[in-house]
Amino acid sequence: MTNDYPSFASPLHLPFNRQSLARNFTLSPPDAVPTGEGVWVLRQGASILLAEKNGAFSLPQGDLPPPISGMNRPELPIGLWQGTPCRALSLPSELTIPGLTPVNLLADPPQIAPALLSLGGVAGQILHWQRGSTFCSHCAAPTVPLAHEWGKRCSGCGHLHFPSIHPCIIVLVRRGRELLLTRKEGWPENRYSLVAGFVDFGEAL
Ligand SMILES: [Zn+2]
């Protein structure tokens, strides 16, 4: 297994790091992912379902085996994995799928390479957003995906919903009696903020 972060004892110290995916995965909005045969990120609780051959794990490819194939659950295209269309699907936790092995993403030490570990984590974040944005939080009408980007428009009130960008750090930088503050272009005059950072889908801290 390759550890892309040799200074860390375990990839779990940097969970779900999109940087470790750079050589393998390109995140794209669903309508930008080509149709045709692809690979699957099958999430089941805290696990990802993988194909195993001689101790090596890989993403399932092509037609999904029963009982998944008969479940009619909505799949979500999320990008390209090694140039191949990549789709994510969330499955009920009690389901056993013949031929696929559940691997817990939180196992320590990790059971799979950082890239698969991170892909499973990113897919989980996207599926979580997909589930939670099915209906408008303002008026409860169904939402519809926006073209060419991650976002949805409410079919009732027209409100736009985008994945939450989560604040992860805010700091007070002090030098004697002075404070370091930041400004964003377009802010009203005399408006300043503390130095703060935000995390997008799978972005590294
Ligand atoms: Zn609405």
PDB file of N, CA, C and O and ligand atoms in Angstrom, residues 136 138-139 154 156-158, ligand 1:
ATOM      1  N   CYS A 136     -36.526  21.304  -0.897  1.00  0.00           N
ATOM      2  CA  CYS A 136     -36.110  22.658  -0.530  1.00  0.00           C
ATOM      3  C   CYS A 136     -36.293  22.878   0.973  1.00  0.00           C
ATOM      4  O   CYS A 136     -37.353  22.564   1.525  1.00  0.00           O
ATOM      5  N   HIS A 138     -36.563  25.735   2.285  1.00  0.00           N
ATOM      6  CA  HIS A 138     -37.385  26.938   2.468  1.00  0.00           C
ATOM      7  C   HIS A 138     -38.871  26.628   2.339  1.00  0.00           C
ATOM      8  O   HIS A 138     -39.683  27.126   3.100  1.00  0.00           O
ATOM      9  N   CYS A 139     -39.238  25.785   1.297  1.00  0.00           N
ATOM     10  CA  CYS A 139     -40.673  25.606   1.018  1.00  0.00           C
ATOM     11  C   CYS A 139     -41.056  24.132   0.864  1.00  0.00           C
ATOM     12  O   CYS A 139     -42.224  23.837   0.622  1.00  0.00           O
ATOM     13  N   CYS A 154     -34.820  24.927  -6.456  1.00  0.00           N
ATOM     14  CA  CYS A 154     -36.125  24.507  -5.946  1.00  0.00           C
ATOM     15  C   CYS A 154     -37.170  24.686  -7.040  1.00  0.00           C
ATOM     16  O   CYS A 154     -37.250  25.739  -7.667  1.00  0.00           O
ATOM     17  N   GLY A 156     -40.243  24.894  -6.522  1.00  0.00           N
ATOM     18  CA  GLY A 156     -41.335  25.709  -6.000  1.00  0.00           C
ATOM     19  C   GLY A 156     -40.968  27.181  -5.942  1.00  0.00           C
ATOM     20  O   GLY A 156     -41.476  28.002  -6.707  1.00  0.00           O
ATOM     21  N   CYS A 157     -40.015  27.532  -5.072  1.00  0.00           N
ATOM     22  CA  CYS A 157     -39.704  28.950  -4.842  1.00  0.00           C
ATOM     23  C   CYS A 157     -38.467  29.416  -5.614  1.00  0.00           C
ATOM     24  O   CYS A 157     -38.148  30.603  -5.598  1.00  0.00           O
ATOM     25  N   GLY A 158     -37.772  28.497  -6.288  1.00  0.00           N
ATOM     26  CA  GLY A 158     -36.625  28.896  -7.111  1.00  0.00           C
ATOM     27  C   GLY A 158     -35.330  29.089  -6.341  1.00  0.00           C
ATOM     28  O   GLY A 158     -34.304  29.433  -6.921  1.00  0.00           O
TER      29      GLY A 158
HETATM   30 ZN    ZN B   1     -38.323  26.206  -2.263  1.00  0.00          ZN
END
